[in-house]
Every structure is written in structure tokens, then in C-alpha cells.
């Protein structure tokens, strides 16, 4: 996967305060017994690029129908009924029949949130946060090195997410979604704190995730040898002169 082109804004400005964690998903959306959601990464069906097939299907559908350019995509929540119907189609292997694009974006977040073990390795039952996120990382290069140390398919899945963030914030002037926005909405889904954690501790876990992701994306963005460059004032890629 190719990293997204550099943004003009510094990754250090991606976050100041994390938002409160969202409430748990309603039980009808958890899909007990689903073979596509809530399964361990090691047991997920992978595509040719080593990323879970369901993620690729959802992203392909979102991009093909230009849903990534919709205002507030990944931030705006779909109606519960639309989300339930869309999830049923995805679980039945009929992703192409999903018509609600907000549900497509939401299901990508749901997929990460329902992993029995976080993509970073934090266990849902014990609540132990993986060193990759709980560690004292101060540079993007250090975060990137830590990501590279993840076993497959975790590493490819995190790289997939970085590319998705870049693909969406490339159209910031249309969808109003910056890299900051994308990281904030995804962070609570990447590591879910234990239910018995007090609100302050849960917020601190979320902040660790956001900080790691902002540094990681900033480094990924800078080393991605741009054929295009994004400015803060335009959504259309600007081709740099040779």
C-alpha cells in the first residue's frame, strides 16, 4: 500500500483534547456469530493484499460511490435501521448491495471496535493496552518502527487504515474531514478500554491511542514521496511540477 501524500499541516496539531468515548454499540449491531465481524485477525479471511477482505469490500464500495467525499463522512452516524440492514448485507457477503454510505463508513469503525483483540494487541477482556500505544513515543519515526514490528496481518491492517485516512482527508474542502477528524473518530474504536475503568482512565487510554496515531500518520505522510500535495484550502490534489 502506498502512503498518502503529505499534508501541509503538522501532525503535532492533529489533536489537543480527545472527545468523550462513544457509548457501546446497541446489541442488535453486534452480530453474534458473525463470521465477518468480531473475529480475531488471525482468523479473518484476507484479501490478496493481506488485509481482511471485508475491509477491502467496504472501502472499495465507499470510494466507488464517492462516499469519501460526503460531508462529515465517518463522523455522521447513520440511522440504526440503515446500519442494521447494511450490516446484514455485509455479513451475507452482499456488500455491493449496501446503499447507505454513512453505514459503510460506520461499519469500518465497527469492524475495528469489535475485534476480540485490538489491531494493536490490547486484549478486550483484560484491558491491557499494548506497549505500541501505551509506550512513551515522542517521534513519528519511533511510532512507524513500532508499527513495522507488528506481526501480520496487524501491520498491513494498520497501513490500510493510514491510507484510508489520507484518502478521505484529501477531500477536506468537500467532506470537512481533516486528518485530525479521522484520527479522533477512529481512536475510540482501535482500543476499547475495560468497562470497569473510571472515565478519566478511559479517556487517558483514548489519548494514548490518538497521540500514537497522530505521530504515526504524520510520519507516514511525510515519507510518502508525493506526486500530489494537499493544501489546507483545496480538496483537489495539486500536481507538483517535476
PDB file of C-alpha atoms in Angstrom:
ATOM      1  CA  UNK A   1       0.000   0.000   0.000  1.00  0.00           C
ATOM      2  CA  UNK A   2       1.300   3.447  -0.874  1.00  0.00           C
ATOM      3  CA  UNK A   3       1.258   6.109   1.864  1.00  0.00           C
ATOM      4  CA  UNK A   4      -0.925   9.179   1.233  1.00  0.00           C
ATOM      5  CA  UNK A   5       0.706  12.409   0.002  1.00  0.00           C
ATOM      6  CA  UNK A   6       1.973  14.884   2.607  1.00  0.00           C
ATOM      7  CA  UNK A   7      -0.416  17.408   4.106  1.00  0.00           C
ATOM      8  CA  UNK A   8       0.607  20.974   4.731  1.00  0.00           C
ATOM      9  CA  UNK A   9      -0.406  20.873   8.402  1.00  0.00           C
ATOM     10  CA  UNK A  10       1.936  19.440  11.011  1.00  0.00           C
ATOM     11  CA  UNK A  11       0.924  16.230  12.729  1.00  0.00           C
ATOM     12  CA  UNK A  12       1.627  17.924  16.055  1.00  0.00           C
ATOM     13  CA  UNK A  13      -1.548  19.963  15.528  1.00  0.00           C
ATOM     14  CA  UNK A  14      -3.818  16.997  14.925  1.00  0.00           C
ATOM     15  CA  UNK A  15      -5.143  16.854  18.481  1.00  0.00           C
ATOM     16  CA  UNK A  16      -5.341  18.847  21.656  1.00  0.00           C
ATOM     17  CA  UNK A  17      -8.112  17.083  23.577  1.00  0.00           C
ATOM     18  CA  UNK A  18      -9.822  13.794  22.837  1.00  0.00           C
ATOM     19  CA  UNK A  19     -13.641  13.685  22.751  1.00  0.00           C
ATOM     20  CA  UNK A  20     -15.581  11.505  25.217  1.00  0.00           C
ATOM     21  CA  UNK A  21     -15.733   7.849  24.318  1.00  0.00           C
ATOM     22  CA  UNK A  22     -18.924   6.911  22.434  1.00  0.00           C
ATOM     23  CA  UNK A  23     -21.488   4.658  24.121  1.00  0.00           C
ATOM     24  CA  UNK A  24     -21.339   0.905  23.418  1.00  0.00           C
ATOM     25  CA  UNK A  25     -22.974  -0.239  20.209  1.00  0.00           C
ATOM     26  CA  UNK A  26     -26.570  -1.443  20.602  1.00  0.00           C
ATOM     27  CA  UNK A  27     -26.691  -5.196  20.996  1.00  0.00           C
ATOM     28  CA  UNK A  28     -28.523  -5.811  17.668  1.00  0.00           C
ATOM     29  CA  UNK A  29     -25.467  -4.436  15.878  1.00  0.00           C
ATOM     30  CA  UNK A  30     -23.014  -6.798  17.483  1.00  0.00           C
ATOM     31  CA  UNK A  31     -23.951  -9.653  15.205  1.00  0.00           C
ATOM     32  CA  UNK A  32     -23.326 -12.625  17.453  1.00  0.00           C
ATOM     33  CA  UNK A  33     -21.958 -15.500  15.482  1.00  0.00           C
ATOM     34  CA  UNK A  34     -20.930 -13.244  12.606  1.00  0.00           C
ATOM     35  CA  UNK A  35     -18.074 -14.597  10.519  1.00  0.00           C
ATOM     36  CA  UNK A  36     -17.028 -11.149   9.302  1.00  0.00           C
ATOM     37  CA  UNK A  37     -17.178  -9.013  12.466  1.00  0.00           C
ATOM     38  CA  UNK A  38     -15.892  -9.817  15.920  1.00  0.00           C
ATOM     39  CA  UNK A  39     -13.383 -12.441  14.811  1.00  0.00           C
ATOM     40  CA  UNK A  40      -9.691 -12.490  15.596  1.00  0.00           C
ATOM     41  CA  UNK A  41      -7.456 -11.010  12.936  1.00  0.00           C
ATOM     42  CA  UNK A  42      -5.597 -14.291  12.644  1.00  0.00           C
ATOM     43  CA  UNK A  43      -8.885 -15.983  11.734  1.00  0.00           C
ATOM     44  CA  UNK A  44     -10.209 -13.323   9.355  1.00  0.00           C
ATOM     45  CA  UNK A  45     -10.439 -14.060   5.654  1.00  0.00           C
ATOM     46  CA  UNK A  46      -7.740 -11.974   3.973  1.00  0.00           C
ATOM     47  CA  UNK A  47      -7.629 -10.436   0.527  1.00  0.00           C
ATOM     48  CA  UNK A  48      -4.699 -10.585  -1.862  1.00  0.00           C
ATOM     49  CA  UNK A  49      -3.027  -7.645  -0.108  1.00  0.00           C
ATOM     50  CA  UNK A  50      -3.103  -9.326   3.306  1.00  0.00           C
ATOM     51  CA  UNK A  51      -5.903  -7.105   4.678  1.00  0.00           C
ATOM     52  CA  UNK A  52      -9.253  -8.529   5.859  1.00  0.00           C
ATOM     53  CA  UNK A  53     -11.494  -8.972   2.858  1.00  0.00           C
ATOM     54  CA  UNK A  54     -14.471  -7.229   4.451  1.00  0.00           C
ATOM     55  CA  UNK A  55     -12.471  -4.038   4.958  1.00  0.00           C
ATOM     56  CA  UNK A  56     -11.429  -4.004   1.328  1.00  0.00           C
ATOM     57  CA  UNK A  57     -15.012  -4.537   0.203  1.00  0.00           C
ATOM     58  CA  UNK A  58     -16.295  -1.661   2.341  1.00  0.00           C
ATOM     59  CA  UNK A  59     -13.568   0.714   1.232  1.00  0.00           C
ATOM     60  CA  UNK A  60     -13.979  -0.177  -2.448  1.00  0.00           C
ATOM     61  CA  UNK A  61     -17.726   0.485  -2.222  1.00  0.00           C
ATOM     62  CA  UNK A  62     -17.215   3.790  -0.386  1.00  0.00           C
ATOM     63  CA  UNK A  63     -14.708   5.070  -2.941  1.00  0.00           C
ATOM     64  CA  UNK A  64     -16.600   3.827  -5.997  1.00  0.00           C
ATOM     65  CA  UNK A  65     -19.717   5.732  -4.931  1.00  0.00           C
ATOM     66  CA  UNK A  66     -17.697   8.774  -3.827  1.00  0.00           C
ATOM     67  CA  UNK A  67     -18.918   8.430  -0.265  1.00  0.00           C
ATOM     68  CA  UNK A  68     -15.496   9.533   0.991  1.00  0.00           C
ATOM     69  CA  UNK A  69     -16.365  12.986  -0.364  1.00  0.00           C
ATOM     70  CA  UNK A  70     -19.648  13.294   1.575  1.00  0.00           C
ATOM     71  CA  UNK A  71     -19.647  15.988   4.226  1.00  0.00           C
ATOM     72  CA  UNK A  72     -18.994  14.511   7.660  1.00  0.00           C
ATOM     73  CA  UNK A  73     -18.299  11.008   6.390  1.00  0.00           C
ATOM     74  CA  UNK A  74     -17.085   8.790   9.272  1.00  0.00           C
ATOM     75  CA  UNK A  75     -18.337  11.446  11.711  1.00  0.00           C
ATOM     76  CA  UNK A  76     -22.062  11.449  10.853  1.00  0.00           C
ATOM     77  CA  UNK A  77     -23.863   8.444  12.318  1.00  0.00           C
ATOM     78  CA  UNK A  78     -26.359   6.562  10.145  1.00  0.00           C
ATOM     79  CA  UNK A  79     -29.835   5.651  11.283  1.00  0.00           C
ATOM     80  CA  UNK A  80     -29.829   2.485  13.385  1.00  0.00           C
ATOM     81  CA  UNK A  81     -32.216   0.748  10.992  1.00  0.00           C
ATOM     82  CA  UNK A  82     -29.997   1.566   7.999  1.00  0.00           C
ATOM     83  CA  UNK A  83     -26.918   0.339   9.836  1.00  0.00           C
ATOM     84  CA  UNK A  84     -28.595  -2.922  10.816  1.00  0.00           C
ATOM     85  CA  UNK A  85     -29.774  -3.568   7.258  1.00  0.00           C
ATOM     86  CA  UNK A  86     -26.355  -2.709   5.817  1.00  0.00           C
ATOM     87  CA  UNK A  87     -24.555  -4.947   8.272  1.00  0.00           C
ATOM     88  CA  UNK A  88     -26.842  -7.845   7.436  1.00  0.00           C
ATOM     89  CA  UNK A  89     -25.946  -7.492   3.765  1.00  0.00           C
ATOM     90  CA  UNK A  90     -22.214  -7.328   4.511  1.00  0.00           C
ATOM     91  CA  UNK A  91     -22.368 -10.387   6.760  1.00  0.00           C
ATOM     92  CA  UNK A  92     -24.214 -12.228   3.985  1.00  0.00           C
ATOM     93  CA  UNK A  93     -21.417 -11.422   1.545  1.00  0.00           C
ATOM     94  CA  UNK A  94     -23.560  -8.923  -0.365  1.00  0.00           C
ATOM     95  CA  UNK A  95     -21.588  -5.764   0.357  1.00  0.00           C
ATOM     96  CA  UNK A  96     -22.166  -4.364  -3.141  1.00  0.00           C
ATOM     97  CA  UNK A  97     -25.906  -4.131  -2.366  1.00  0.00           C
ATOM     98  CA  UNK A  98     -25.389  -1.671   0.510  1.00  0.00           C
ATOM     99  CA  UNK A  99     -26.728   1.733  -0.498  1.00  0.00           C
ATOM    100  CA  UNK A 100     -26.290   3.828   2.657  1.00  0.00           C
ATOM    101  CA  UNK A 101     -22.767   5.255   2.545  1.00  0.00           C
ATOM    102  CA  UNK A 102     -22.809   6.531   6.127  1.00  0.00           C
ATOM    103  CA  UNK A 103     -23.420   2.921   7.156  1.00  0.00           C
ATOM    104  CA  UNK A 104     -20.465   1.783   5.057  1.00  0.00           C
ATOM    105  CA  UNK A 105     -18.186   4.208   6.907  1.00  0.00           C
ATOM    106  CA  UNK A 106     -19.677   3.250  10.274  1.00  0.00           C
ATOM    107  CA  UNK A 107     -19.193  -0.453   9.600  1.00  0.00           C
ATOM    108  CA  UNK A 108     -15.479   0.096   9.047  1.00  0.00           C
ATOM    109  CA  UNK A 109     -15.290   1.597  12.549  1.00  0.00           C
ATOM    110  CA  UNK A 110     -17.486  -1.180  13.939  1.00  0.00           C
ATOM    111  CA  UNK A 111     -15.160  -3.800  12.465  1.00  0.00           C
ATOM    112  CA  UNK A 112     -12.188  -2.361  14.360  1.00  0.00           C
ATOM    113  CA  UNK A 113     -14.203  -1.868  17.545  1.00  0.00           C
ATOM    114  CA  UNK A 114     -15.474  -5.446  17.671  1.00  0.00           C
ATOM    115  CA  UNK A 115     -12.107  -7.148  17.254  1.00  0.00           C
ATOM    116  CA  UNK A 116     -11.681  -9.541  20.217  1.00  0.00           C
ATOM    117  CA  UNK A 117      -8.127  -8.226  20.414  1.00  0.00           C
ATOM    118  CA  UNK A 118      -7.190  -4.758  19.204  1.00  0.00           C
ATOM    119  CA  UNK A 119      -5.291  -4.341  15.972  1.00  0.00           C
ATOM    120  CA  UNK A 120      -2.518  -3.066  18.263  1.00  0.00           C
ATOM    121  CA  UNK A 121      -2.735  -6.108  20.516  1.00  0.00           C
ATOM    122  CA  UNK A 122      -4.728  -4.883  23.536  1.00  0.00           C
ATOM    123  CA  UNK A 123      -6.901  -7.626  24.990  1.00  0.00           C
ATOM    124  CA  UNK A 124     -10.597  -6.768  25.341  1.00  0.00           C
ATOM    125  CA  UNK A 125     -11.057  -8.946  28.445  1.00  0.00           C
ATOM    126  CA  UNK A 126      -8.017  -7.875  30.438  1.00  0.00           C
ATOM    127  CA  UNK A 127      -7.956  -4.328  29.094  1.00  0.00           C
ATOM    128  CA  UNK A 128      -4.158  -4.422  28.925  1.00  0.00           C
ATOM    129  CA  UNK A 129      -3.051  -1.747  26.467  1.00  0.00           C
ATOM    130  CA  UNK A 130      -0.389  -2.863  24.058  1.00  0.00           C
ATOM    131  CA  UNK A 131       3.067  -1.306  24.559  1.00  0.00           C
ATOM    132  CA  UNK A 132       2.822   0.021  20.996  1.00  0.00           C
ATOM    133  CA  UNK A 133       0.212   2.507  22.197  1.00  0.00           C
ATOM    134  CA  UNK A 134       0.894   2.704  25.918  1.00  0.00           C
ATOM    135  CA  UNK A 135       4.605   3.326  25.388  1.00  0.00           C
ATOM    136  CA  UNK A 136       6.343   6.658  25.607  1.00  0.00           C
ATOM    137  CA  UNK A 137       6.591   7.511  21.925  1.00  0.00           C
ATOM    138  CA  UNK A 138       7.735  11.020  21.058  1.00  0.00           C
ATOM    139  CA  UNK A 139       8.531  10.794  17.348  1.00  0.00           C
ATOM    140  CA  UNK A 140       6.710   9.647  14.260  1.00  0.00           C
ATOM    141  CA  UNK A 141       9.726   7.607  13.242  1.00  0.00           C
ATOM    142  CA  UNK A 142       9.539   5.696  16.525  1.00  0.00           C
ATOM    143  CA  UNK A 143       5.829   5.030  16.016  1.00  0.00           C
ATOM    144  CA  UNK A 144       6.453   3.865  12.461  1.00  0.00           C
ATOM    145  CA  UNK A 145       9.181   1.496  13.619  1.00  0.00           C
ATOM    146  CA  UNK A 146       6.813   0.097  16.249  1.00  0.00           C
ATOM    147  CA  UNK A 147       4.128  -0.417  13.619  1.00  0.00           C
ATOM    148  CA  UNK A 148       6.619  -2.209  11.392  1.00  0.00           C
ATOM    149  CA  UNK A 149       7.265  -4.572  14.278  1.00  0.00           C
ATOM    150  CA  UNK A 150       3.642  -5.720  14.394  1.00  0.00           C
ATOM    151  CA  UNK A 151       3.011  -9.240  13.091  1.00  0.00           C
ATOM    152  CA  UNK A 152       0.890  -9.758  10.017  1.00  0.00           C
ATOM    153  CA  UNK A 153      -1.911  -9.178   9.346  1.00  0.00           C
ATOM    154  CA  UNK A 154      -1.872  -6.444  12.003  1.00  0.00           C
ATOM    155  CA  UNK A 155       0.824  -4.452  10.246  1.00  0.00           C
ATOM    156  CA  UNK A 156      -0.945  -4.457   6.878  1.00  0.00           C
ATOM    157  CA  UNK A 157      -4.256  -3.557   8.520  1.00  0.00           C
ATOM    158  CA  UNK A 158      -2.777  -0.516  10.264  1.00  0.00           C
ATOM    159  CA  UNK A 159      -1.158   0.540   6.990  1.00  0.00           C
ATOM    160  CA  UNK A 160      -4.548   0.136   5.313  1.00  0.00           C
ATOM    161  CA  UNK A 161      -6.075   2.471   7.903  1.00  0.00           C
ATOM    162  CA  UNK A 162      -3.368   5.096   7.341  1.00  0.00           C
ATOM    163  CA  UNK A 163      -4.095   5.040   3.633  1.00  0.00           C
ATOM    164  CA  UNK A 164      -7.832   5.370   4.273  1.00  0.00           C
ATOM    165  CA  UNK A 165      -7.233   8.429   6.468  1.00  0.00           C
ATOM    166  CA  UNK A 166      -5.185  10.009   3.690  1.00  0.00           C
ATOM    167  CA  UNK A 167      -7.747   9.180   1.019  1.00  0.00           C
ATOM    168  CA  UNK A 168     -10.534  10.842   3.000  1.00  0.00           C
ATOM    169  CA  UNK A 169      -8.762  13.979   4.226  1.00  0.00           C
ATOM    170  CA  UNK A 170      -7.531  14.586   0.670  1.00  0.00           C
ATOM    171  CA  UNK A 171     -11.057  15.906   0.046  1.00  0.00           C
ATOM    172  CA  UNK A 172     -11.258  18.045   3.173  1.00  0.00           C
ATOM    173  CA  UNK A 173     -12.860  21.016   1.416  1.00  0.00           C
ATOM    174  CA  UNK A 174     -15.767  18.789   0.384  1.00  0.00           C
ATOM    175  CA  UNK A 175     -16.184  16.412   3.318  1.00  0.00           C
ATOM    176  CA  UNK A 176     -14.907  18.689   6.120  1.00  0.00           C
ATOM    177  CA  UNK A 177     -12.863  15.781   7.440  1.00  0.00           C
ATOM    178  CA  UNK A 178      -9.254  16.543   8.275  1.00  0.00           C
ATOM    179  CA  UNK A 179      -6.626  14.046   9.355  1.00  0.00           C
ATOM    180  CA  UNK A 180      -7.372  15.281  12.864  1.00  0.00           C
ATOM    181  CA  UNK A 181     -11.044  14.464  12.450  1.00  0.00           C
ATOM    182  CA  UNK A 182     -10.372  10.992  11.117  1.00  0.00           C
ATOM    183  CA  UNK A 183      -7.970  10.091  13.913  1.00  0.00           C
ATOM    184  CA  UNK A 184     -10.370  11.354  16.570  1.00  0.00           C
ATOM    185  CA  UNK A 185     -13.322   9.329  15.268  1.00  0.00           C
ATOM    186  CA  UNK A 186     -11.266   6.157  14.827  1.00  0.00           C
ATOM    187  CA  UNK A 187      -9.248   6.242  18.069  1.00  0.00           C
ATOM    188  CA  UNK A 188     -12.025   5.012  20.417  1.00  0.00           C
ATOM    189  CA  UNK A 189     -12.548   2.037  18.093  1.00  0.00           C
ATOM    190  CA  UNK A 190      -8.914   0.952  17.935  1.00  0.00           C
ATOM    191  CA  UNK A 191      -8.564   0.134  21.630  1.00  0.00           C
ATOM    192  CA  UNK A 192     -11.692  -0.272  23.740  1.00  0.00           C
ATOM    193  CA  UNK A 193     -10.977   0.287  27.473  1.00  0.00           C
ATOM    194  CA  UNK A 194     -12.339  -2.134  30.064  1.00  0.00           C
ATOM    195  CA  UNK A 195     -15.905  -1.406  31.095  1.00  0.00           C
ATOM    196  CA  UNK A 196     -14.863  -1.048  34.748  1.00  0.00           C
ATOM    197  CA  UNK A 197     -12.329   1.718  34.079  1.00  0.00           C
ATOM    198  CA  UNK A 198     -13.221   5.092  35.527  1.00  0.00           C
ATOM    199  CA  UNK A 199     -13.949   7.832  32.953  1.00  0.00           C
ATOM    200  CA  UNK A 200     -10.600   9.577  33.466  1.00  0.00           C
ATOM    201  CA  UNK A 201      -8.596   6.389  32.918  1.00  0.00           C
ATOM    202  CA  UNK A 202     -10.660   5.534  29.846  1.00  0.00           C
ATOM    203  CA  UNK A 203     -10.004   8.996  28.461  1.00  0.00           C
ATOM    204  CA  UNK A 204      -6.277   8.559  29.067  1.00  0.00           C
ATOM    205  CA  UNK A 205      -6.296   5.303  27.105  1.00  0.00           C
ATOM    206  CA  UNK A 206      -8.018   7.101  24.247  1.00  0.00           C
ATOM    207  CA  UNK A 207      -5.463   9.911  24.375  1.00  0.00           C
ATOM    208  CA  UNK A 208      -2.602   7.403  24.155  1.00  0.00           C
ATOM    209  CA  UNK A 209      -4.150   5.956  21.018  1.00  0.00           C
ATOM    210  CA  UNK A 210      -4.719   9.364  19.445  1.00  0.00           C
ATOM    211  CA  UNK A 211      -1.198  10.523  20.218  1.00  0.00           C
ATOM    212  CA  UNK A 212       0.308   7.394  18.728  1.00  0.00           C
ATOM    213  CA  UNK A 213      -1.847   7.661  15.604  1.00  0.00           C
ATOM    214  CA  UNK A 214      -1.181  11.357  15.066  1.00  0.00           C
ATOM    215  CA  UNK A 215       2.580  10.787  15.207  1.00  0.00           C
ATOM    216  CA  UNK A 216       2.352   7.687  13.044  1.00  0.00           C
ATOM    217  CA  UNK A 217       0.213   9.349  10.387  1.00  0.00           C
ATOM    218  CA  UNK A 218       2.404  12.450  10.387  1.00  0.00           C
ATOM    219  CA  UNK A 219       5.496  10.359   9.697  1.00  0.00           C
ATOM    220  CA  UNK A 220       3.712   8.198   7.126  1.00  0.00           C
ATOM    221  CA  UNK A 221       2.519  11.354   5.409  1.00  0.00           C
ATOM    222  CA  UNK A 222       5.955  12.962   5.287  1.00  0.00           C
ATOM    223  CA  UNK A 223       7.851   9.970   3.927  1.00  0.00           C
ATOM    224  CA  UNK A 224       5.330   9.278   1.182  1.00  0.00           C
ATOM    225  CA  UNK A 225       7.219  10.851  -1.736  1.00  0.00           C
ATOM    226  CA  UNK A 226       4.315  12.949  -3.028  1.00  0.00           C
ATOM    227  CA  UNK A 227       3.136  13.022  -6.605  1.00  0.00           C
ATOM    228  CA  UNK A 228       0.387  15.265  -5.257  1.00  0.00           C
ATOM    229  CA  UNK A 229       0.276  17.693  -2.364  1.00  0.00           C
ATOM    230  CA  UNK A 230      -2.715  18.783  -0.341  1.00  0.00           C
ATOM    231  CA  UNK A 231      -3.190  22.330   0.848  1.00  0.00           C
ATOM    232  CA  UNK A 232      -5.484  23.447   3.640  1.00  0.00           C
ATOM    233  CA  UNK A 233      -7.639  25.447   1.240  1.00  0.00           C
ATOM    234  CA  UNK A 234      -8.385  22.960  -1.508  1.00  0.00           C
ATOM    235  CA  UNK A 235      -9.799  19.464  -1.796  1.00  0.00           C
ATOM    236  CA  UNK A 236      -8.432  18.767  -5.247  1.00  0.00           C
ATOM    237  CA  UNK A 237      -4.950  17.253  -5.496  1.00  0.00           C
ATOM    238  CA  UNK A 238      -2.407  19.684  -6.902  1.00  0.00           C
ATOM    239  CA  UNK A 239       0.246  18.114  -9.035  1.00  0.00           C
ATOM    240  CA  UNK A 240       3.711  19.330  -8.139  1.00  0.00           C
ATOM    241  CA  UNK A 241       5.946  20.377 -11.013  1.00  0.00           C
ATOM    242  CA  UNK A 242       8.721  17.904 -11.871  1.00  0.00           C
TER     243      UNK A 242
END
